[in-house]
Short mmCIF file of C-alpha atoms in Angstrom, two decimals:
data_model
loop_
_atom_site.label_atom_id
_atom_site.label_comp_id
_atom_site.label_asym_id
_atom_site.label_seq_id
_atom_site.Cartn_x
_atom_site.Cartn_y
_atom_site.Cartn_z
CA MET A 1 114.45 149.16 72.92
CA SER A 2 117.30 150.09 70.54
CA PRO A 3 118.79 153.62 70.87
CA MET A 4 118.14 154.05 67.13
CA SER A 5 114.49 153.37 67.30
CA LEU A 6 114.12 155.63 70.49
CA LYS A 7 115.57 158.43 68.42
CA GLU A 8 113.16 157.91 65.80
CA GLU A 9 110.16 157.91 67.96
CA ILE A 10 111.39 161.11 69.49
CA GLN A 11 111.71 162.77 66.12
CA LYS A 12 108.16 161.65 65.23
CA ARG A 13 106.90 163.70 68.48
CA ARG A 14 105.49 167.29 68.66
CA THR A 15 103.91 168.40 71.90
CA PHE A 16 102.49 171.76 71.88
CA ALA A 17 99.86 173.78 73.70
CA ILE A 18 97.16 176.15 72.26
CA ILE A 19 96.95 179.37 74.06
CA ALA A 20 94.57 182.49 73.64
CA HIS A 21 92.38 185.11 75.30
CA PRO A 22 88.70 183.59 75.97
CA ASP A 23 86.58 183.59 72.88
CA ALA A 24 89.58 183.97 70.32
CA GLY A 25 88.45 180.51 68.88
CA LYS A 26 90.85 178.31 70.70
CA THR A 27 88.68 175.28 71.40
CA THR A 28 87.29 175.65 67.93
CA LEU A 29 90.92 175.49 66.34
CA THR A 30 91.63 172.38 68.64
CA GLU A 31 88.82 170.65 67.25
CA LYS A 32 89.60 171.41 63.64
CA LEU A 33 93.16 170.15 64.08
CA LEU A 34 91.63 166.89 65.37
CA LEU A 35 89.51 166.89 62.26
CA PHE A 36 92.49 167.13 60.03
CA GLY A 37 94.27 164.52 62.11
CA GLY A 38 91.21 162.15 61.51
CA ALA A 39 90.83 161.85 65.14
CA ILE A 40 87.10 163.07 64.97
CA GLN A 41 84.81 162.90 61.90
CA THR A 42 82.57 165.97 62.36
CA ALA A 43 83.28 169.02 64.49
CA GLY A 44 80.73 169.97 67.25
CA ALA A 45 80.80 173.61 67.04
CA VAL A 46 80.45 174.83 70.53
CA LYS A 47 77.18 176.59 70.13
CA SER A 48 76.04 173.64 67.58
CA ASN A 49 72.42 172.78 67.47
CA LYS A 50 73.05 169.03 68.12
CA ILE A 51 73.57 169.48 71.80
CA ASP A 52 74.60 165.82 72.41
CA THR A 53 77.88 166.31 70.38
CA GLY A 54 79.27 169.04 72.31
CA THR A 55 82.85 170.19 71.64
CA LYS A 56 85.24 167.41 71.98
CA SER A 57 87.64 169.20 74.24
CA ASP A 58 85.10 170.92 76.57
CA TRP A 59 83.91 168.02 78.55
CA MET A 60 83.38 168.98 82.30
CA ALA A 61 79.69 169.65 83.03
CA ILE A 62 80.38 173.19 84.05
CA GLU A 63 82.39 173.89 80.87
CA LYS A 64 79.44 172.76 78.64
CA GLN A 65 77.16 174.99 80.73
CA ARG A 66 79.15 178.11 80.20
CA GLY A 67 80.89 177.47 76.82
CA ILE A 68 84.45 178.13 78.11
CA SER A 69 87.33 175.74 78.75
CA VAL A 70 88.37 175.45 82.55
CA ALA A 71 90.66 172.58 82.67
CA THR A 72 93.44 171.66 80.34
CA SER A 73 92.46 168.86 77.90
CA VAL A 74 95.07 166.61 76.58
CA MET A 75 94.57 165.04 73.11
CA GLY A 76 96.69 162.95 70.73
CA PHE A 77 96.54 162.18 67.05
CA GLU A 78 98.71 161.20 64.14
CA TYR A 79 99.19 163.49 61.03
CA LYS A 80 101.44 162.48 58.05
CA ASP A 81 103.47 160.16 60.18
CA ILE A 82 103.81 162.79 62.89
CA LYS A 83 102.50 161.87 66.44
CA ILE A 84 101.05 165.23 67.73
CA ASN A 85 100.23 165.70 71.37
CA LEU A 86 97.88 168.79 71.75
CA LEU A 87 96.97 170.50 74.98
CA ASP A 88 94.07 172.79 74.92
CA THR A 89 94.45 175.35 77.65
CA PRO A 90 91.64 177.20 79.43
CA GLY A 91 91.81 180.81 78.21
CA HIS A 92 89.59 182.12 81.05
CA GLN A 93 91.96 184.08 83.14
CA ASP A 94 90.62 182.56 86.34
CA PHE A 95 92.33 179.42 85.46
CA ALA A 96 95.59 181.00 84.56
CA GLU A 97 97.36 178.84 87.10
CA ASP A 98 96.48 175.59 85.31
CA THR A 99 97.73 177.14 82.09
CA TYR A 100 100.96 178.17 83.45
CA ARG A 101 101.63 174.67 84.66
CA THR A 102 100.70 173.38 81.07
CA LEU A 103 103.05 175.41 79.49
CA THR A 104 105.86 173.76 81.47
CA ALA A 105 105.04 170.48 79.80
CA VAL A 106 104.93 171.37 76.11
CA ASP A 107 107.79 172.05 73.66
CA SER A 108 106.02 174.89 71.53
CA VAL A 109 102.96 176.95 71.51
CA ILE A 110 100.37 178.04 69.08
CA MET A 111 98.73 181.40 69.96
CA VAL A 112 95.33 182.19 68.60
CA ILE A 113 94.56 185.82 68.05
CA ASP A 114 91.01 187.28 67.17
CA CYS A 115 91.42 189.50 63.98
CA VAL A 116 88.60 191.76 65.31
CA LYS A 117 90.01 192.19 68.78
CA GLY A 118 93.62 191.92 68.28
CA VAL A 119 96.02 191.04 71.25
CA GLU A 120 94.30 191.00 74.60
CA ILE A 121 95.43 191.11 78.16
CA GLN A 122 95.29 187.30 78.81
CA THR A 123 97.51 186.62 75.62
CA GLU A 124 100.02 189.04 77.02
CA LYS A 125 100.18 187.31 80.53
CA LEU A 126 100.53 183.93 78.82
CA MET A 127 103.45 185.14 76.58
CA GLU A 128 105.32 186.24 79.41
CA VAL A 129 105.36 182.78 80.59
CA CYS A 130 106.56 181.51 77.16
CA ARG A 131 109.28 184.13 77.19
CA MET A 132 110.55 182.99 80.49
CA ARG A 133 111.24 179.65 79.08
CA ASN A 134 111.93 180.77 75.46
CA THR A 135 109.21 178.51 74.10
CA PRO A 136 108.86 178.56 70.26
CA VAL A 137 105.59 180.31 69.19
CA ILE A 138 103.38 180.04 66.14
CA CYS A 139 100.77 182.87 65.77
CA PHE A 140 97.31 182.08 64.17
CA ILE A 141 95.21 185.01 63.35
CA ASN A 142 91.52 183.70 63.51
CA LYS A 143 87.97 184.82 62.40
CA LEU A 144 88.88 186.28 59.03
CA ASP A 145 85.40 185.30 58.04
CA ARG A 146 84.66 188.49 60.04
CA GLU A 147 85.18 192.15 59.21
CA GLY A 148 88.61 192.36 61.35
CA ARG A 149 91.34 194.88 61.48
CA ASP A 150 94.05 195.44 58.97
CA PRO A 151 96.52 192.41 58.83
CA TYR A 152 99.58 194.97 58.92
CA GLU A 153 98.16 196.51 61.98
CA LEU A 154 97.58 193.24 63.59
CA ILE A 155 101.12 192.08 63.02
CA GLU A 156 102.35 195.24 64.26
CA GLU A 157 100.40 195.06 67.44
CA VAL A 158 101.57 191.60 68.12
CA GLU A 159 105.39 192.73 67.61
CA GLN A 160 104.73 195.52 70.19
CA LYS A 161 102.62 194.10 72.86
CA LEU A 162 104.15 190.51 73.04
CA ASN A 163 107.69 191.66 72.34
CA ILE A 164 108.45 189.16 69.56
CA GLN A 165 109.22 189.61 65.90
CA CYS A 166 106.77 188.28 63.39
CA ARG A 167 107.22 186.73 59.88
CA PRO A 168 103.87 186.12 57.91
CA LEU A 169 103.89 182.66 56.26
CA SER A 170 100.30 183.08 54.83
CA TRP A 171 98.43 186.10 53.71
CA PRO A 172 94.71 186.68 53.49
CA ILE A 173 92.83 187.83 50.28
CA GLY A 174 90.06 190.26 51.36
CA MET A 175 88.39 189.76 54.76
CA GLY A 176 84.83 189.36 56.09
CA LYS A 177 82.12 189.20 53.39
CA THR A 178 84.98 189.70 50.77
CA PHE A 179 87.23 187.07 52.16
CA LYS A 180 88.43 184.97 49.14
CA GLY A 181 91.14 182.94 50.63
CA VAL A 182 94.81 182.61 51.92
CA TYR A 183 97.86 182.65 49.88
CA ASN A 184 100.76 180.34 51.51
CA LEU A 185 104.09 182.35 51.40
CA PHE A 186 105.95 179.42 52.65
CA ASP A 187 105.34 177.05 49.66
CA HIS A 188 103.60 179.45 47.16
CA LYS A 189 100.18 177.91 47.16
CA LEU A 190 96.65 179.63 46.89
CA ASN A 191 93.87 178.32 48.84
CA LEU A 192 90.42 179.42 47.90
CA PHE A 193 87.81 179.89 50.61
CA THR A 194 84.50 177.95 50.56
CA PRO A 195 82.64 178.30 53.89
CA SER A 196 81.98 174.89 55.50
CA GLN A 197 81.87 174.27 59.24
CA ARG A 198 81.69 170.63 58.90
CA LYS A 199 83.78 169.14 56.04
CA LEU A 200 87.43 169.77 54.96
CA SER A 201 87.98 171.74 51.75
CA ASP A 202 90.51 170.64 49.55
CA VAL A 203 90.68 173.11 46.69
CA ARG A 204 94.18 174.20 46.55
CA GLN A 205 96.01 175.82 43.76
CA SER A 206 99.53 175.91 43.13
CA PHE A 207 101.28 179.13 41.80
CA GLU A 208 104.94 179.30 41.61
CA ASP A 209 104.43 182.90 40.63
CA VAL A 210 102.00 185.35 41.73
CA ASN A 211 102.02 187.07 38.48
CA ASP A 212 100.41 184.27 36.69
CA PRO A 213 97.30 185.51 34.83
CA GLU A 214 95.28 182.76 35.84
CA LEU A 215 95.24 184.16 39.40
CA GLU A 216 92.90 186.91 37.96
CA GLU A 217 90.36 184.40 36.70
CA LEU A 218 90.22 182.86 40.18
CA ILE A 219 89.91 185.85 42.47
CA GLY A 220 89.18 188.92 40.21
CA LYS A 221 91.74 191.60 38.98
CA ASN A 222 91.51 193.88 41.97
CA TYR A 223 92.31 191.23 44.47
CA ALA A 224 94.88 189.79 42.35
CA ASN A 225 96.82 193.09 42.02
CA GLN A 226 96.42 193.66 45.75
CA LEU A 227 97.75 190.12 46.56
CA ARG A 228 100.80 191.01 44.25
CA GLU A 229 101.53 194.23 45.95
CA ASP A 230 101.17 192.53 49.46
CA VAL A 231 103.52 189.59 48.55
CA GLU A 232 106.11 192.03 47.17
CA LEU A 233 106.06 194.16 50.28
CA ILE A 234 106.18 191.29 52.63
CA GLU A 235 109.14 189.67 50.86
CA GLY A 236 110.68 193.16 50.63
CA VAL A 237 110.37 194.20 54.34
CA TYR A 238 110.79 190.93 56.19
CA PRO A 239 113.88 188.95 56.12
CA ASP A 240 113.63 185.35 54.94
CA PHE A 241 112.05 182.81 57.53
CA ASP A 242 114.85 181.32 59.53
CA PRO A 243 113.58 178.20 61.53
CA THR A 244 116.43 178.33 63.94
CA GLU A 245 115.17 181.84 65.23
CA TYR A 246 111.80 180.39 65.55
CA LEU A 247 113.28 177.46 67.64
CA GLU A 248 114.98 180.07 69.90
CA GLY A 249 111.73 181.84 70.49
CA LYS A 250 113.04 185.06 68.74
CA VAL A 251 110.57 184.85 65.58
CA ALA A 252 106.86 184.06 65.42
CA PRO A 253 105.51 182.61 62.05
CA VAL A 254 102.06 184.08 61.44
CA PHE A 255 99.20 182.43 59.75
CA PHE A 256 95.78 183.59 58.88
CA GLY A 257 92.60 181.71 58.74
CA SER A 258 89.00 181.02 60.08
CA ALA A 259 88.95 178.09 62.40
CA VAL A 260 85.23 177.71 62.34
CA ASN A 261 85.26 177.20 58.66
CA ASN A 262 88.24 174.93 58.59
CA PHE A 263 90.14 177.44 56.78
CA GLY A 264 93.82 178.20 56.60
CA ILE A 265 94.40 175.53 59.37
CA ASN A 266 96.03 173.15 56.92
CA GLU A 267 98.70 175.42 55.88
CA MET A 268 99.55 175.98 59.49
CA LEU A 269 99.53 172.33 60.46
CA ASP A 270 101.74 171.36 57.40
CA THR A 271 104.21 174.15 58.27
CA PHE A 272 104.08 173.17 62.01
CA ILE A 273 105.14 169.45 61.48
CA LYS A 274 108.07 170.80 59.42
CA ILE A 275 109.47 173.54 61.66
CA ALA A 276 108.19 172.78 65.25
CA PRO A 277 110.68 171.41 67.67
CA ALA A 278 110.73 167.53 68.63
CA PRO A 279 110.98 166.92 72.41
CA LYS A 280 113.88 168.91 73.97
CA SER A 281 116.14 168.57 76.96
CA ARG A 282 114.86 169.44 80.35
CA ARG A 283 116.56 170.85 83.53
CA THR A 284 116.30 169.04 86.72
CA GLU A 285 117.79 170.52 89.97
CA GLU A 286 120.85 168.15 89.50
CA ARG A 287 121.58 168.22 85.75
CA GLU A 288 120.16 168.40 82.22
CA VAL A 289 118.09 165.48 81.00
CA LYS A 290 118.22 164.68 77.21
CA PRO A 291 115.24 162.98 75.60
CA ASP A 292 117.42 160.05 74.08
CA GLU A 293 118.76 158.80 77.29
CA LYS A 294 118.10 155.35 77.98
CA LYS A 295 116.58 155.63 81.45
CA PHE A 296 112.94 156.89 81.77
CA SER A 297 112.09 160.21 83.64
CA GLY A 298 109.09 162.41 83.59
CA PHE A 299 107.05 164.87 85.74
CA VAL A 300 103.45 165.29 86.77
CA PHE A 301 102.08 168.62 85.75
CA LYS A 302 98.33 168.28 86.28
CA ILE A 303 95.90 165.89 88.57
CA HIS A 304 92.29 165.43 87.58
CA ALA A 305 89.83 163.73 89.80
CA ASN A 306 86.84 162.21 88.21
CA MET A 307 87.32 162.35 84.55
CA ASP A 308 84.53 159.51 84.47
CA PRO A 309 81.56 160.45 86.56
CA ASN A 310 80.82 156.71 86.97
CA HIS A 311 83.89 155.94 88.71
CA ARG A 312 85.73 158.05 91.55
CA ASN A 313 89.09 157.99 90.16
CA ARG A 314 92.05 160.39 89.74
CA ILE A 315 94.28 160.58 86.87
CA ALA A 316 97.86 162.04 87.05
CA PHE A 317 99.07 163.63 83.75
CA LEU A 318 102.70 162.83 83.14
CA ARG A 319 104.98 164.40 80.62
CA ILE A 320 107.82 161.93 79.53
CA CYS A 321 111.08 163.63 79.22
CA SER A 322 113.52 160.78 78.57
CA GLY A 323 113.70 157.02 77.76
CA THR A 324 110.84 154.70 77.44
CA PHE A 325 107.95 154.49 79.86
CA GLU A 326 106.49 151.13 80.28
CA ARG A 327 103.55 149.74 81.86
CA ASN A 328 103.68 147.61 85.14
CA LYS A 329 107.32 148.56 85.59
CA PRO A 330 108.22 149.97 89.16
CA TYR A 331 109.56 153.54 88.97
CA ASN A 332 111.32 155.55 91.78
CA HIS A 333 108.81 158.11 93.06
CA VAL A 334 111.43 160.81 94.01
CA ARG A 335 109.48 162.54 96.70
CA GLY A 336 107.70 159.36 98.01
CA PRO A 337 108.72 156.59 100.28
CA LYS A 338 108.23 153.60 97.85
CA PRO A 339 108.52 152.94 94.20
CA LEU A 340 105.18 153.01 92.17
CA ARG A 341 104.04 150.81 89.40
CA PHE A 342 101.08 151.67 87.09
CA SER A 343 99.07 148.95 85.58
CA ASN A 344 96.53 151.39 84.14
CA VAL A 345 98.14 153.73 81.68
CA THR A 346 96.17 155.70 79.03
CA GLN A 347 96.54 158.20 76.23
CA PHE A 348 93.78 160.65 75.50
CA MET A 349 91.55 162.01 72.84
CA ALA A 350 89.82 164.41 75.24
CA GLN A 351 87.49 162.03 77.26
CA ASP A 352 88.07 159.00 75.19
CA LYS A 353 91.03 157.12 76.66
CA GLU A 354 92.85 154.01 75.42
CA MET A 355 95.33 151.82 77.19
CA ILE A 356 98.88 151.69 76.10
CA ASP A 357 101.97 149.56 77.13
CA GLU A 358 104.71 152.04 76.48
CA ALA A 359 105.10 155.85 75.64
CA PHE A 360 108.08 157.93 74.51
CA PRO A 361 109.60 161.27 75.23
CA GLY A 362 107.24 164.20 74.47
CA ASP A 363 104.07 161.98 75.12
CA ILE A 364 101.55 162.76 77.83
CA VAL A 365 100.28 159.76 79.62
CA GLY A 366 97.39 159.51 82.33
CA LEU A 367 98.23 157.31 85.32
CA TYR A 368 95.46 156.15 87.55
CA ASP A 369 96.43 157.11 90.93
CA THR A 370 95.03 156.58 94.46
CA GLY A 371 96.43 159.60 96.07
CA ASN A 372 100.17 158.97 95.93
CA LEU A 373 101.10 161.69 93.38
CA LYS A 374 101.20 165.46 93.52
CA ILE A 375 101.61 168.04 90.90
CA GLY A 376 105.35 168.52 90.27
CA ASP A 377 106.36 165.04 91.23
CA THR A 378 109.20 163.41 89.37
CA LEU A 379 109.33 159.73 88.42
CA THR A 380 112.50 158.08 87.32
CA ASP A 381 114.03 154.76 86.45
CA GLY A 382 116.09 154.78 89.79
CA GLU A 383 117.78 158.22 89.63
CA ASP A 384 116.91 160.68 92.41
CA MET A 385 116.42 164.12 90.64
CA GLN A 386 113.66 166.68 90.61
CA PHE A 387 112.44 168.71 87.36
CA VAL A 388 112.51 172.37 88.14
CA GLY A 389 109.86 174.96 87.27
CA ILE A 390 106.18 174.15 88.39
CA PRO A 391 105.42 177.10 90.53
CA SER A 392 102.58 177.73 92.84
CA PHE A 393 101.51 181.32 92.92
CA SER A 394 100.34 183.30 95.74
CA PRO A 395 96.69 183.60 95.23
CA GLU A 396 94.96 186.98 94.93
CA ILE A 397 91.40 186.30 96.42
CA PHE A 398 90.74 184.63 99.74
CA ARG A 399 87.30 183.18 101.07
CA GLU A 400 86.53 181.16 104.18
CA VAL A 401 84.85 177.81 103.50
CA VAL A 402 81.75 177.39 105.51
CA ASN A 403 80.03 173.95 105.69
CA LYS A 404 76.35 174.19 105.42
CA ASP A 405 75.60 170.59 106.27
CA ALA A 406 77.39 169.25 109.47
CA MET A 407 76.37 165.83 108.51
CA LYS A 408 78.59 165.98 105.35
CA THR A 409 81.87 167.14 107.01
CA LYS A 410 83.70 163.98 105.77
CA GLN A 411 82.73 164.38 102.26
CA LEU A 412 83.56 168.08 102.28
CA GLU A 413 87.06 167.27 103.73
CA LYS A 414 87.78 164.62 101.06
CA GLY A 415 86.30 166.85 98.28
CA LEU A 416 88.52 169.81 99.21
CA LYS A 417 91.68 167.68 99.56
CA GLN A 418 91.14 166.12 96.08
CA LEU A 419 90.23 169.46 94.42
CA MET A 420 93.20 171.10 95.99
CA GLU A 421 95.56 168.45 94.75
CA GLU A 422 94.39 169.00 91.33
CA GLY A 423 95.63 172.42 91.70
CA VAL A 424 92.27 174.18 91.30
CA ALA A 425 92.95 176.45 94.12
CA GLN A 426 94.99 176.56 97.37
CA LEU A 427 93.67 175.48 100.71
CA PHE A 428 95.24 177.31 103.94
CA THR A 429 94.18 175.90 107.39
CA PHE A 430 94.62 178.39 110.26
CA ASP A 431 96.19 177.10 113.26
CA MET A 432 93.93 178.93 115.61
CA GLY A 433 90.34 177.71 115.40
CA SER A 434 91.39 175.55 112.24
CA ARG A 435 89.41 177.78 109.95
CA LYS A 436 89.75 176.74 106.20
CA VAL A 437 90.57 179.40 103.78
CA VAL A 438 90.65 178.91 100.04
CA GLY A 439 92.65 181.03 97.99
CA THR A 440 92.32 181.46 94.14
CA VAL A 441 93.71 183.62 91.08
CA GLY A 442 90.12 184.54 90.13
CA GLN A 443 86.44 184.80 90.94
CA LEU A 444 85.15 181.93 88.66
CA GLN A 445 87.17 179.35 90.63
CA PHE A 446 84.84 179.64 93.64
CA GLU A 447 82.01 178.70 91.49
CA VAL A 448 83.73 175.80 90.01
CA ILE A 449 84.78 174.49 93.44
CA GLN A 450 81.23 175.04 94.80
CA PHE A 451 79.77 173.24 91.76
CA ARG A 452 82.04 170.26 91.89
CA LEU A 453 81.83 169.88 95.67
CA LYS A 454 78.01 169.62 95.24
CA ASN A 455 78.00 167.43 92.21
CA GLU A 456 80.88 165.26 92.97
CA TYR A 457 81.08 164.80 96.73
CA ASN A 458 77.56 166.04 97.64
CA ALA A 459 78.94 168.47 100.06
CA THR A 460 77.23 172.09 100.34
CA VAL A 461 79.52 175.05 101.09
CA GLU A 462 79.30 178.91 101.14
CA PHE A 463 82.23 181.05 100.81
CA HIS A 464 82.58 184.08 102.91
CA PRO A 465 84.88 187.07 101.94
CA MET A 466 88.26 187.55 103.98
CA ASN A 467 90.04 190.46 104.40
CA LEU A 468 93.58 189.28 103.42
CA TYR A 469 96.23 190.63 101.15
CA LYS A 470 98.68 187.84 100.55
CA ALA A 471 99.71 184.30 101.67
CA CYS A 472 103.38 184.16 102.20
CA TRP A 473 105.45 180.93 102.57
CA ILE A 474 107.76 181.60 105.47
CA THR A 475 111.09 180.01 106.16
CA SER A 476 114.20 180.98 108.37
CA LYS A 477 117.73 179.67 108.82
CA ASP A 478 117.31 180.29 112.62
CA LYS A 479 114.89 177.65 113.98
CA LYS A 480 114.43 179.61 117.24
CA GLN A 481 113.48 182.74 115.43
CA LEU A 482 110.88 181.15 113.36
CA GLU A 483 109.35 179.43 116.30
CA GLU A 484 109.10 182.67 118.07
CA PHE A 485 107.67 184.38 114.87
CA VAL A 486 105.00 181.63 114.74
CA ARG A 487 104.24 182.06 118.58
CA SER A 488 103.92 185.90 118.42
CA LYS A 489 101.81 185.96 115.20
CA ASN A 490 99.78 182.87 115.85
CA ARG A 491 96.32 184.43 114.75
CA HIS A 492 97.92 184.99 111.39
CA ILE A 493 99.71 181.63 110.80
CA ALA A 494 98.27 178.83 108.59
CA HIS A 495 99.50 175.73 107.02
CA ASP A 496 99.11 174.87 103.26
CA LYS A 497 97.94 171.44 102.11
CA ASP A 498 101.58 170.23 102.30
CA GLY A 499 101.94 171.36 105.76
CA LYS A 500 104.21 174.38 104.90
CA LEU A 501 104.03 177.34 107.22
CA VAL A 502 102.14 180.24 105.70
CA PHE A 503 101.78 183.76 107.11
CA MET A 504 98.48 185.39 106.09
CA ALA A 505 99.00 189.02 105.71
CA GLU A 506 96.07 191.51 105.94
CA SER A 507 97.35 194.50 104.23
CA LYS A 508 100.40 195.45 101.95
CA ALA A 509 101.49 198.10 104.66
CA TRP A 510 101.27 195.76 107.50
CA LEU A 511 103.11 193.11 105.71
CA GLN A 512 105.88 195.44 104.98
CA MET A 513 106.05 196.52 108.56
CA VAL A 514 106.20 192.74 109.76
CA MET A 515 109.00 192.08 107.03
CA ASP A 516 110.91 194.88 108.45
CA ASN A 517 110.64 193.92 112.10
CA TYR A 518 111.58 190.32 111.39
CA PRO A 519 114.53 190.51 108.94
CA GLU A 520 115.71 186.88 109.66
CA ILE A 521 112.33 185.45 108.48
CA GLU A 522 112.19 184.97 104.56
CA PHE A 523 108.77 185.64 103.10
CA HIS A 524 108.28 183.90 99.66
CA PHE A 525 105.27 184.72 97.30
CA THR A 526 105.47 181.49 95.28
CA SER A 527 106.21 178.03 96.78
CA ASP A 528 108.17 176.07 94.23
CA ILE A 529 106.16 172.84 94.63
#
């Protein structure tokens, strides 16, 4: 492919994730974006009366049961000649780890905030991860069709709690029952609100000047005056919007709307494709990789087993960082012994998958995998390098796995191995008595594991609580010392799924004591995969 057309393909791509606290309306917004992109015809509201439609992006059985997203969905659609790759992340905090990894694969983020509840704890945690990488953020304040808080107050809260400057690019007229519409400050258009959950509204009036008397006929005198005051105040208080500050992650443009009523989304989407970054350079341990390099490179940030209940398959999600990825071409699997080639390459619309022959930087493709790939693996066109920054955090809750059906031991082992490779949780096997312990970030994950082992692998397990404080990966420059340590603390030594040594500490005080007694042993709380 000519370098020119590769550059054009890169400029056409926008890859972003939607993040939010549970119930802020993230999956709904995802659906509406797909609706605008023409990828689906009618949106299946999560609590829709037509159960068979279901929300397009929550497709695992357990998600449908509980109405929350627990695995990251990947969807692509085209809008105004721009190829948009959208990742819908789980807001539920027990799945935070999946979300952290997804944020390594995107170039920008849209953050959804509920106008009734404001900024919630989960949003703060996710923003910290965005700050670590200076990811550009757009803020969408949702649910304006409900009586929410004052817009100025909300913006102030975002600035304080999330430590980022805001710049409103659209402004609401009224709220809740009196919600009249949204005025777009970016290109001076007024959008009048008509509640419709299914169809797209297209009533848009252009006003070069808010003082136009026609405004009063449309929204009434009081609202018109209020809007004029607001616009004057915003233009007076906030500096002009500067796209470079947004791209550096310093300023977050703010939009208002109601996702469930398809409202205010268009303004955001139109502005998004104008200002959001095309695929950017990525760091590897060796050097910086630019997207327009000729040779292909990419990394795996998620693995999903059984996307299709009829076939036992695994799909590895690969983010393409440079060059052109081609089907059936052998690529260097940096960690592995031999090159891999993929004849089955797909792109997603949630569960609908289509086969493709090539993909470009910024794209996310699914590779059918028989167990060669792991989260964090790098694939390249020959070069040996490793992309940085897909961490595995030390879990917070530990439970011992107890098999309830001795006849199904094999199924259990297979199921656990596959689920752990997806990164649902972490598995530690004690050296003594080979007890298996699952560590997770939150409570809900145990339910998910239990449910999936039963449904997908036909294995029945119980989880028994364990008195553990932390799992620490241990290393040492002095091999003898490490062996001595492992021997003396044998009861507390386990291996993770990659066979790395892990010390299982029972309490904070005791861990501190052990660390003081063994200064030449290094204790790590994240394993960089």
